[in-house]
Coordinates of C-alpha atoms in Angstrom, one line a residue:
Chain A
M1220 CA 118.8 114.9 164.3
A1221 CA 120.4 118.2 165.2
E1222 CA 118.5 120.4 167.5
V1223 CA 116.9 123.3 165.7
S1224 CA 114.7 126.0 166.9
P1225 CA 111.0 126.2 165.5
G1226 CA 111.9 129.2 163.3
E1227 CA 114.9 127.5 161.8
R1228 CA 112.8 124.4 161.3
A1229 CA 110.3 126.1 159.2
Q1230 CA 112.9 127.9 157.2
L1231 CA 114.4 124.5 156.7
I1232 CA 111.2 123.0 155.4
L1233 CA 110.8 126.0 153.0
V1234 CA 114.4 125.6 151.6
G1235 CA 114.0 121.8 151.4
G1236 CA 110.7 122.2 149.6
I1237 CA 112.3 124.7 147.1
V1238 CA 115.3 122.4 146.4
V1239 CA 113.0 119.3 145.8
A1240 CA 110.8 121.5 143.6
F1241 CA 113.9 122.6 141.5
A1242 CA 115.0 119.0 141.4
L1243 CA 111.6 117.8 140.1
V1244 CA 111.5 120.5 137.4
A1245 CA 115.2 119.6 136.3
I1246 CA 114.4 115.9 136.1
A1247 CA 111.1 116.6 134.0
M1248 CA 113.1 118.9 131.6
L1249 CA 115.9 116.4 131.2
L1250 CA 113.4 113.6 130.6
N1251 CA 111.4 115.6 128.3
S1252 CA 114.5 116.7 126.2
A1253 CA 115.7 113.1 125.8
L1254 CA 112.5 111.8 124.8
Y1255 CA 111.6 114.4 122.4
T1256 CA 115.1 114.2 120.8
E1257 CA 114.6 110.5 120.3
N1258 CA 111.3 111.1 118.9
L1259 CA 112.6 113.6 116.2
A1260 CA 115.6 111.4 115.4
T1261 CA 113.4 108.4 114.7
R1262 CA 110.6 110.3 112.8
G1263 CA 110.6 109.3 109.1
I1264 CA 110.1 111.8 106.3
G1265 CA 106.6 110.4 105.6
P1266 CA 105.2 108.6 102.7
E1267 CA 105.8 111.4 100.2
A1268 CA 109.4 110.4 99.8
D1269 CA 108.4 106.6 99.1
R1270 CA 105.9 107.8 96.4
A1271 CA 108.6 109.8 94.8
G1272 CA 110.8 106.6 94.7
D1273 CA 107.7 104.7 93.4
L1274 CA 107.4 107.1 90.5
A1275 CA 111.1 106.7 89.5
S1276 CA 110.7 102.9 89.7
F1277 CA 107.7 103.1 87.5
A1278 CA 109.3 105.3 85.1
E1279 CA 112.2 102.9 84.7
R1280 CA 110.2 99.4 84.7
G1281 CA 107.3 100.8 82.7
G1282 CA 109.5 102.7 80.3
T1283 CA 111.6 99.3 79.7
R1284 CA 108.3 97.3 79.2
V1285 CA 107.0 99.8 76.7
L1286 CA 110.2 100.0 74.9
V1287 CA 110.5 96.3 74.6
T1288 CA 106.9 96.0 73.3
E1289 CA 107.5 98.9 70.8
N1290 CA 110.9 97.3 69.5
S1291 CA 109.0 94.1 68.8
V1292 CA 107.1 96.0 66.1
E1293 CA 109.3 95.9 63.0
Y1294 CA 109.0 99.5 62.0
E1295 CA 110.0 100.3 58.3
S1296 CA 111.1 103.8 59.1
W1297 CA 112.7 105.5 62.0
T1298 CA 110.2 108.2 62.1
A1299 CA 107.7 105.6 62.7
A1300 CA 109.7 103.8 65.5
L1301 CA 110.7 106.9 67.3
F1302 CA 107.3 108.4 67.1
N1303 CA 105.5 105.5 68.4
G1304 CA 108.1 104.7 70.9
T1305 CA 108.0 108.4 72.4
V1306 CA 104.3 108.6 72.3
S1307 CA 103.9 105.3 74.1
V1308 CA 106.3 106.1 76.9
A1309 CA 105.0 109.8 77.1
G1310 CA 101.5 108.5 77.3
M1311 CA 102.4 106.1 80.0
G1312 CA 103.6 109.2 82.2
E1313 CA 100.6 111.2 81.3
L1314 CA 98.2 108.4 82.6
A1315 CA 100.2 108.3 86.0
E1316 CA 99.7 112.2 86.4
P1317 CA 96.0 112.2 87.3
L1318 CA 96.5 109.0 89.3
R1319 CA 99.0 110.6 91.6
F1320 CA 97.1 113.8 92.0
S1321 CA 93.6 112.3 92.7
Q1322 CA 95.0 109.7 95.1
N1323 CA 97.7 111.6 97.0
G1324 CA 97.7 115.2 95.7
G1325 CA 101.1 114.8 94.2
L1326 CA 102.2 116.4 90.9
S1327 CA 104.1 114.0 88.7
T1328 CA 105.8 114.4 85.4
I1329 CA 107.5 111.9 83.2
A1330 CA 108.6 113.5 79.9
V1331 CA 110.8 112.1 77.1
N1332 CA 113.9 114.0 77.0
G1333 CA 115.6 112.5 74.1
T1334 CA 115.7 109.2 71.9
R1335 CA 118.6 107.3 70.4
R1336 CA 118.0 105.5 67.1
G1337 CA 118.6 101.8 66.8
A1338 CA 118.2 98.8 64.6
G1339 CA 116.9 95.4 65.4
L1340 CA 118.6 92.4 63.8
V1341 CA 116.8 89.2 64.0
Q1342 CA 116.5 85.7 62.7
T1343 CA 113.1 84.2 63.4
N1344 CA 113.5 81.1 61.3
G1345 CA 114.5 78.6 63.9
S1346 CA 115.5 75.8 61.4
R1347 CA 117.9 78.0 59.6
N1348 CA 121.6 78.2 60.2
F1349 CA 123.4 81.4 61.3
T1350 CA 124.7 82.4 57.8
S1351 CA 124.0 85.8 56.2
E1352 CA 121.1 86.5 53.8
G1353 CA 123.2 88.4 51.3
S1354 CA 124.4 87.2 47.9
T1355 CA 127.8 88.6 48.4
G1356 CA 131.0 87.6 50.3
D1357 CA 131.3 84.6 52.4
P1358 CA 127.8 83.9 54.0
G1359 CA 129.5 81.8 56.8
N1360 CA 131.8 84.8 58.0
W1361 CA 130.0 87.9 57.9
T1362 CA 129.6 91.4 59.7
L1363 CA 126.3 92.2 61.2
A1364 CA 126.9 95.8 62.3
E1365 CA 129.6 98.4 63.4
T1366 CA 127.8 100.3 66.2
A1367 CA 128.4 102.3 69.2
G1368 CA 126.1 100.4 71.4
I1369 CA 124.7 96.7 71.8
R1370 CA 121.9 95.4 74.0
A1371 CA 119.3 92.7 74.3
F1372 CA 121.5 90.1 72.3
R1373 CA 119.9 86.5 72.6
T1374 CA 120.4 83.3 70.8
T1375 CA 118.3 80.3 70.9
V1376 CA 120.2 77.3 69.5
N1377 CA 118.0 74.6 67.7
Q1378 CA 119.8 71.2 68.0
S1379 CA 117.3 69.6 65.6
G1380 CA 118.5 72.2 62.9
P1381 CA 122.1 72.3 61.4
S1382 CA 124.5 70.1 63.3
L1383 CA 126.7 71.8 66.0
A1384 CA 130.4 71.4 65.4
T1385 CA 132.1 69.1 68.1
D1386 CA 135.5 70.7 67.5
P1387 CA 135.5 74.1 69.3
S1388 CA 138.0 75.5 66.8
R1389 CA 135.5 74.9 64.0
A1390 CA 132.5 76.0 65.9
F1391 CA 130.0 78.8 65.3
T1392 CA 131.7 82.0 66.7
I1393 CA 130.3 85.4 67.7
R1394 CA 132.9 88.2 67.8
V1395 CA 132.5 91.6 69.2
Q1396 CA 135.6 93.7 68.4
G1397 CA 136.5 97.1 69.9
T1398 CA 138.2 99.8 68.1
D1399 CA 141.4 99.3 70.2
G1400 CA 141.9 95.8 68.7
G1401 CA 140.4 94.1 71.9
E1402 CA 137.9 91.2 71.1
W1403 CA 135.2 89.2 73.0
S1404 CA 134.3 85.9 71.4
A1405 CA 132.0 83.1 72.1
R1406 CA 131.7 79.6 70.5
I1407 CA 128.7 77.4 70.4
Y1408 CA 129.4 73.6 69.9
A1409 CA 128.2 70.1 71.0
N1410 CA 129.6 68.3 73.8
G1411 CA 128.0 64.9 73.7
S1412 CA 124.2 65.7 73.6
D1413 CA 124.8 69.0 75.4
V1414 CA 125.2 72.5 74.1
E1415 CA 128.5 74.1 75.2
V1416 CA 129.4 77.8 75.1
N1417 CA 132.9 79.1 75.5
A1418 CA 132.8 82.9 76.1
S1419 CA 136.0 84.5 76.5
G1420 CA 137.4 81.3 78.3
T1421 CA 134.4 80.8 80.5
V1422 CA 132.4 77.6 79.6
C1423 CA 128.7 77.1 80.2
R1424 CA 126.8 73.9 79.3
S1425 CA 123.1 73.1 78.8
D1426 CA 121.3 69.8 78.4
Q1427 CA 118.3 71.4 76.8
Q1428 CA 117.4 70.7 73.2
T1429 CA 116.9 74.4 72.4
P1430 CA 118.8 76.4 75.0
T1431 CA 118.5 80.2 75.0
I1432 CA 121.8 82.1 75.5
N1433 CA 121.5 85.7 76.8
W1434 CA 124.7 87.0 75.6
T1435 CA 124.4 90.7 76.9
G1436 CA 123.1 89.3 80.2
G1437 CA 125.9 86.7 80.3
T1438 CA 123.8 83.7 81.2
L1439 CA 123.2 80.2 79.8
G1440 CA 120.6 78.8 82.5
S1441 CA 122.0 79.4 85.8
C1442 CA 125.7 79.7 84.4
D1443 CA 127.2 83.2 84.0
F1444 CA 129.9 84.2 81.6
P1445 CA 131.4 87.6 80.7
F1446 CA 130.3 89.7 77.9
G1447 CA 132.1 92.6 76.2
V1448 CA 135.5 92.0 77.8
T1449 CA 138.7 90.2 76.5
E1450 CA 139.8 86.9 78.0
S1451 CA 142.1 89.0 80.3
G1452 CA 139.2 90.8 81.5
T1453 CA 139.8 94.2 79.7
S1454 CA 136.7 96.0 78.7
L1455 CA 136.3 96.8 75.0
T1456 CA 136.3 100.3 73.5
G1457 CA 133.5 101.2 71.2
P1458 CA 132.3 101.4 68.5
Y1459 CA 132.0 97.7 68.2
T1460 CA 132.0 95.4 65.1
V1461 CA 129.7 92.5 65.6
S1462 CA 130.4 89.5 63.3
F1463 CA 129.7 85.8 62.8
A1464 CA 132.1 83.1 61.9
N1465 CA 131.3 79.5 60.8
G1466 CA 127.7 80.4 60.5
S1467 CA 126.8 77.1 59.0
R1468 CA 127.8 75.2 62.1
A1469 CA 124.9 76.0 64.2
G1470 CA 121.3 77.2 63.7
G1471 CA 118.4 78.7 65.5
T1472 CA 117.0 82.1 66.2
Y1473 CA 118.5 85.4 67.5
E1474 CA 118.0 88.9 67.9
L1475 CA 120.1 91.9 69.0
F1476 CA 119.6 95.7 69.1
V1477 CA 122.4 98.1 68.0
S1478 CA 122.7 101.8 68.2
N1479 CA 122.4 103.2 64.8
E1480 CA 123.5 106.6 64.2
S1481 CA 124.3 106.3 60.4
V1482 CA 122.8 104.3 57.5
D1483 CA 125.9 102.2 57.3
D1484 CA 126.0 101.1 61.0
V1485 CA 124.0 97.9 60.0
H1486 CA 125.6 95.9 57.2
D1487 CA 122.2 95.7 55.4
E1488 CA 124.0 93.9 52.3
N1489 CA 124.1 90.8 54.6
V1490 CA 120.5 90.8 55.9
A1491 CA 117.1 91.3 54.3
E1492 CA 115.3 94.7 54.3
P1493 CA 112.8 95.9 57.0
G1494 CA 109.3 94.7 56.1
S1495 CA 110.7 91.3 54.8
D1496 CA 109.8 88.1 56.2
A1497 CA 113.1 86.6 55.4
S1498 CA 115.7 85.7 58.1
P1499 CA 117.9 87.4 59.0
R1500 CA 116.7 90.8 58.6
W1501 CA 116.9 94.2 60.2
Y1502 CA 114.3 96.9 61.0
H1503 CA 114.1 100.3 62.6
A1504 CA 114.0 100.6 66.2
V1505 CA 114.6 102.7 69.5
Y1506 CA 117.8 102.0 71.0
S1507 CA 117.2 104.0 74.1
I1508 CA 115.0 106.8 75.7
S1509 CA 116.1 109.5 78.0
L1510 CA 113.3 110.5 80.5
D1511 CA 112.8 113.5 82.8
V1512 CA 111.0 112.6 86.1
E1513 CA 109.6 114.9 88.6
Y1514 CA 107.5 114.7 91.6
E1515 CA 106.2 117.2 94.0
E1516 CA 104.1 116.4 97.2
G1517 CA 104.1 118.5 100.3
A1518 CA 107.8 119.3 101.4
V1519 CA 109.1 116.8 98.9
T1520 CA 110.5 117.7 95.6
Y1521 CA 112.1 115.0 93.5
R1522 CA 113.9 115.4 90.1
T1523 CA 115.8 112.9 88.2
R1524 CA 116.9 112.1 84.7
M1525 CA 117.0 108.6 83.5
R1526 CA 117.9 106.4 80.6
V1527 CA 115.8 103.4 79.4
A1528 CA 117.8 100.9 77.3
P1529 CA 116.5 97.4 78.0
D1530 CA 119.0 94.7 78.7
E1531 CA 122.0 96.9 78.0
P1532 CA 125.3 96.0 79.7
D1533 CA 127.7 98.6 80.9
E1534 CA 130.3 97.1 78.7
T1535 CA 128.7 98.1 75.4
R1536 CA 126.9 101.2 76.4
P1537 CA 127.4 104.1 73.8
E1538 CA 129.3 107.2 74.8
P1539 CA 126.8 110.1 75.7
Chain B
M1206 CA 102.5 144.5 178.1
T1207 CA 102.4 141.6 180.5
I1208 CA 105.4 139.4 180.7
V1209 CA 104.5 135.7 181.7
P1210 CA 107.2 133.5 182.8
S1211 CA 107.5 130.3 180.6
E1212 CA 107.6 126.9 181.9
T1213 CA 111.3 126.8 180.9
G1214 CA 111.9 129.8 182.8
Q1215 CA 112.4 132.1 179.9
S1216 CA 110.5 135.2 179.5
V1217 CA 108.2 135.1 176.6
D1218 CA 106.5 138.0 174.7
G1219 CA 102.9 136.7 174.0
R1220 CA 102.3 138.9 170.9
G1221 CA 105.9 138.1 169.5
S1222 CA 105.0 134.4 169.9
N1223 CA 101.8 134.8 168.0
A1224 CA 103.5 136.6 165.2
R1225 CA 106.3 134.0 164.8
G1226 CA 103.8 131.2 164.7
Q1227 CA 101.9 132.9 161.9
S1228 CA 105.1 133.4 159.9
Y1229 CA 106.0 129.8 160.6
V1230 CA 102.8 128.7 159.2
L1231 CA 103.0 131.0 156.1
E1232 CA 106.4 129.6 155.4
A1233 CA 105.1 126.2 155.7
I1234 CA 102.2 127.0 153.3
G1235 CA 104.6 128.6 151.0
A1236 CA 106.8 125.8 150.9
S1237 CA 104.0 123.3 150.3
V1238 CA 102.6 125.5 147.5
I1239 CA 106.0 125.5 145.8
V1240 CA 106.4 121.8 146.0
L1241 CA 102.8 121.2 144.7
A1242 CA 103.4 123.4 141.9
A1243 CA 106.7 121.8 140.9
V1244 CA 105.1 118.4 140.9
V1245 CA 102.3 119.6 138.8
F1246 CA 104.5 121.3 136.4
A1247 CA 106.7 118.1 136.2
L1248 CA 103.8 115.9 135.4
Q1249 CA 102.4 118.3 132.7
A1250 CA 105.7 118.9 131.1
T1251 CA 106.6 115.3 130.2
A1252 CA 104.2 115.1 127.2
V1253 CA 106.0 112.3 125.4
T1254 CA 107.0 109.1 127.2
P1255 CA 107.7 105.6 126.3
L1256 CA 104.3 104.7 127.5
S1257 CA 102.8 107.3 125.3
V1258 CA 100.3 105.8 122.8
S1259 CA 101.4 108.4 120.1
T1260 CA 105.1 107.5 120.2
A1261 CA 104.6 103.7 120.2
N1262 CA 102.2 104.1 117.4
Q1263 CA 104.4 106.2 115.2
H1264 CA 107.3 103.7 115.4
I1265 CA 105.0 100.8 114.5
Q1266 CA 103.2 102.8 111.8
T1267 CA 106.7 103.7 110.2
Q1268 CA 107.8 100.0 110.5
E1269 CA 104.6 98.7 108.9
R1270 CA 104.8 101.2 106.0
V1271 CA 108.4 100.4 105.2
T1272 CA 107.3 96.6 105.2
A1273 CA 104.5 97.2 103.0
D1274 CA 106.5 99.3 100.6
T1275 CA 109.2 96.4 100.6
V1276 CA 106.6 93.9 99.8
L1277 CA 105.3 95.7 97.0
E1278 CA 108.7 96.4 95.6
H1279 CA 109.7 92.9 95.8
A1280 CA 106.5 91.7 94.1
A1281 CA 106.8 94.1 91.3
R1282 CA 110.4 93.1 90.7
N1283 CA 109.6 89.5 90.4
G1284 CA 106.5 89.9 88.3
T1285 CA 104.1 88.7 90.9
L1286 CA 102.3 92.0 91.5
Q1287 CA 101.4 92.4 87.8
G1288 CA 100.4 88.6 88.1
A1289 CA 98.2 89.4 90.7
V1290 CA 96.6 92.3 89.0
L1291 CA 96.0 90.2 85.9
H1292 CA 94.7 87.2 87.8
W1293 CA 91.2 87.9 86.6
N1294 CA 88.5 85.6 85.3
P1295 CA 87.0 87.4 82.3
D1296 CA 83.9 85.1 82.2
N1297 CA 82.9 85.8 85.9
R1298 CA 84.3 89.2 86.0
T1299 CA 86.0 88.6 89.3
F1300 CA 89.4 87.8 90.4
W1301 CA 90.2 84.2 90.0
D1302 CA 88.4 82.1 92.6
A1303 CA 87.2 85.3 94.5
S1304 CA 83.7 86.8 95.0
A1305 CA 82.5 90.0 93.4
E1306 CA 84.2 91.9 96.3
G1307 CA 87.6 90.2 95.8
Y1308 CA 89.2 87.9 98.1
L1309 CA 87.4 88.3 101.5
G1310 CA 89.4 87.5 104.6
R1311 CA 92.2 85.8 102.8
H1312 CA 95.0 86.1 100.4
P1313 CA 94.9 85.0 96.7
D1314 CA 96.5 81.7 95.8
N1315 CA 99.2 83.3 93.6
G1316 CA 102.8 84.6 94.0
F1317 CA 101.7 87.9 95.5
G1318 CA 99.3 86.4 98.1
Q1319 CA 102.2 84.0 99.2
V1320 CA 104.4 87.1 99.8
L1321 CA 101.6 88.7 101.8
N1322 CA 101.0 85.4 103.7
R1323 CA 104.7 85.1 104.6
T1324 CA 105.0 88.7 105.6
F1325 CA 101.9 89.5 107.5
G1326 CA 100.1 86.3 107.9
R1327 CA 101.9 85.4 111.2
S1328 CA 102.2 88.8 112.7
N1329 CA 98.5 89.6 113.3
V1330 CA 98.5 92.3 110.6
A1331 CA 95.5 92.7 108.3
T1332 CA 95.7 93.8 104.7
N1333 CA 93.5 95.3 102.2
V1334 CA 94.6 95.7 98.4
H1335 CA 92.9 98.0 95.9
V1336 CA 93.7 98.6 92.3
V1337 CA 92.9 102.1 91.3
S1338 CA 93.1 103.6 87.8
V1339 CA 92.0 106.9 86.3
G1340 CA 90.4 107.0 83.0
P1341 CA 88.1 109.0 80.7
S1342 CA 85.1 108.1 82.8
G1343 CA 86.7 108.8 86.2
T1344 CA 88.5 106.9 88.9
S1345 CA 87.9 103.2 89.2
N1346 CA 88.8 101.6 92.5
T1347 CA 88.6 97.7 92.3
Q1348 CA 88.8 95.7 95.6
M1349 CA 91.3 92.9 95.2
I1350 CA 91.7 91.8 99.0
Y1351 CA 89.5 92.8 101.9
Q1352 CA 90.2 91.9 105.5
G1353 CA 88.2 94.4 107.4
I1354 CA 87.8 98.2 108.1
P1355 CA 91.4 99.6 108.7
S1356 CA 92.1 101.1 112.1
E1357 CA 93.2 104.6 112.9
S1358 CA 96.8 103.5 112.8
A1359 CA 96.5 101.9 109.2
V1360 CA 99.3 102.8 106.8
T1361 CA 99.1 102.6 103.0
A1362 CA 101.8 101.8 100.5
T1363 CA 101.3 102.2 96.8
H1364 CA 103.0 100.9 93.6
T1365 CA 102.2 101.9 90.0
L1366 CA 102.2 99.6 87.2
V1367 CA 101.8 100.0 83.4
L1368 CA 99.6 97.3 81.7
L1369 CA 100.2 96.7 78.0
D1370 CA 97.7 95.8 75.2
E1371 CA 99.6 92.5 74.8
D1372 CA 99.7 91.4 78.4
N1373 CA 98.1 88.1 79.1
L1374 CA 95.9 87.3 81.9
T1375 CA 97.4 85.0 84.6
A1376 CA 94.1 83.2 85.7
P1377 CA 94.2 79.4 85.0
G1378 CA 92.7 78.6 81.5
Y1379 CA 93.0 82.1 80.5
E1380 CA 96.6 82.6 79.8
Q1381 CA 96.1 83.0 76.1
H1382 CA 93.8 85.9 76.6
T1383 CA 95.2 89.3 76.2
L1384 CA 94.0 92.5 77.5
N1385 CA 93.2 93.6 74.1
E1386 CA 90.7 90.8 73.8
S1387 CA 89.3 91.4 77.0
N1388 CA 88.7 95.0 76.4
A1389 CA 86.8 94.2 73.2
T1390 CA 84.3 92.2 75.2
D1391 CA 84.5 94.7 78.3
S1392 CA 85.3 91.8 80.6
F1393 CA 88.4 93.3 82.4
Y1394 CA 87.8 95.6 85.3
V1395 CA 89.7 98.5 83.8
R1396 CA 89.3 99.7 80.2
D1397 CA 91.9 100.6 77.6
T1398 CA 92.7 104.3 78.2
M1399 CA 95.3 104.6 75.5
T1400 CA 93.9 103.1 72.3
N1401 CA 96.0 102.9 69.2
H1402 CA 99.2 102.4 71.2
S1403 CA 100.8 99.6 72.9
V1404 CA 100.1 100.9 76.4
Y1405 CA 96.6 99.5 77.9
T1406 CA 96.5 101.7 81.0
V1407 CA 98.4 102.6 84.3
V1408 CA 97.1 101.3 87.5
E1409 CA 98.1 102.0 91.1
V1410 CA 98.1 99.0 93.6
R1411 CA 97.4 100.3 97.2
L1412 CA 98.3 98.0 100.1
T1413 CA 96.7 99.1 103.5
V1414 CA 98.0 97.2 106.5
W1415 CA 97.2 97.7 110.1
R1416 CA 97.4 95.6 113.4
K1417 CA 94.3 93.5 114.3

């Protein structure tokens, strides 16, 4: 070590001590900054945002369940259908408000912003074929509705009822035509003991005795097919005309809901009136409900508007 | 002033040596005080460290809350959450195959219970589940699953469900029993809060999780 005088040694110790002190302080501040930054960056918003999301999810799922239940009631007037649908969905939202507030101190609102009239077309007699109920025109080839929207269209084919055609060209056919001339069609026919469906070129098969075909969902069991598009994959342009052909070549039950803006949307000359037990028939329903959802808790304010239309595909959604 | 020769032969002033020695001591004390103060400041300044209990807890709590939220969302989407809420024995007025206090120390033998087992059963995480509803007579809180007193770091996730008059119970042997029928005999744990309409009531399922 270099020779230093006692005076210089003391000063060296002093300066060295100050340098060490500054180094320790600098390290402490750097470490603190890094850890605090990481802590802030990984800190979540808190459960309030999750509860806002839960409310929106509840509004959509709950509203869907309520609307499906209300639409199973065959109302004989739109006044009754819209009133009961609105009150039930709004009531569901009102029941959630005190629950949110008492448990978490959150303010929630689910309000009905608007409704769209619709019509349910059903055949509940499973042993009947798919002809019309009207006394005019060709009962095997008939139009169900001319409508701006189609949703929740399902058919259950009863192989114990009217015999299915084995020749696809003579098979029962469902057609949805758009205003631009585009057409989606689906044929139901027998292939051995199986039921085969050809929807716009996609073929699905089921070995069940009474298979259920979800048209708007595009499924027959685990098989998927397109709905509302042409064979080339082009989407249809609404309003849409829904019709049956060769209705005597298949039988079973079906239901579908169409948007109904005028009294002529449903071709009621081909189906029985609301309140009737005959098949097929139509009745008044709610096609869709628009909801305003709001939630406030702490620093979180959440607002959204959503539309509830159960089992409605994008392809046949009405224009706003 | 007496000049005393030093052993090295240099002349030394006695009073000057004394003064320098005092200043050296003072400098040493000052240096040590500064170093000590710096060390103390450094130790006090590092409030948040990887070993800090609060930071570790916060990460774990966030992770558990997200997991609980996901479990409830998944169960609601596939219908098992509603199935669990309706897994009720109206004759015993308990959840199916459970005591009056619910499933104690275990998960129910239904779809929701299987999801809870798969998610939390192997990771040493305890769960409590309550079904809460608000009606004309106040708040009702029904215990479905109880696995102990939650710790301070427990988190709670919630999911809201609507029950309809025509919903069927899911307990074996009671699948034809609707909530409407159960309400008529006062045999369900929640009363119909919206009579004359298709909605029965709205309930909130609260899932509390914590590390054992």
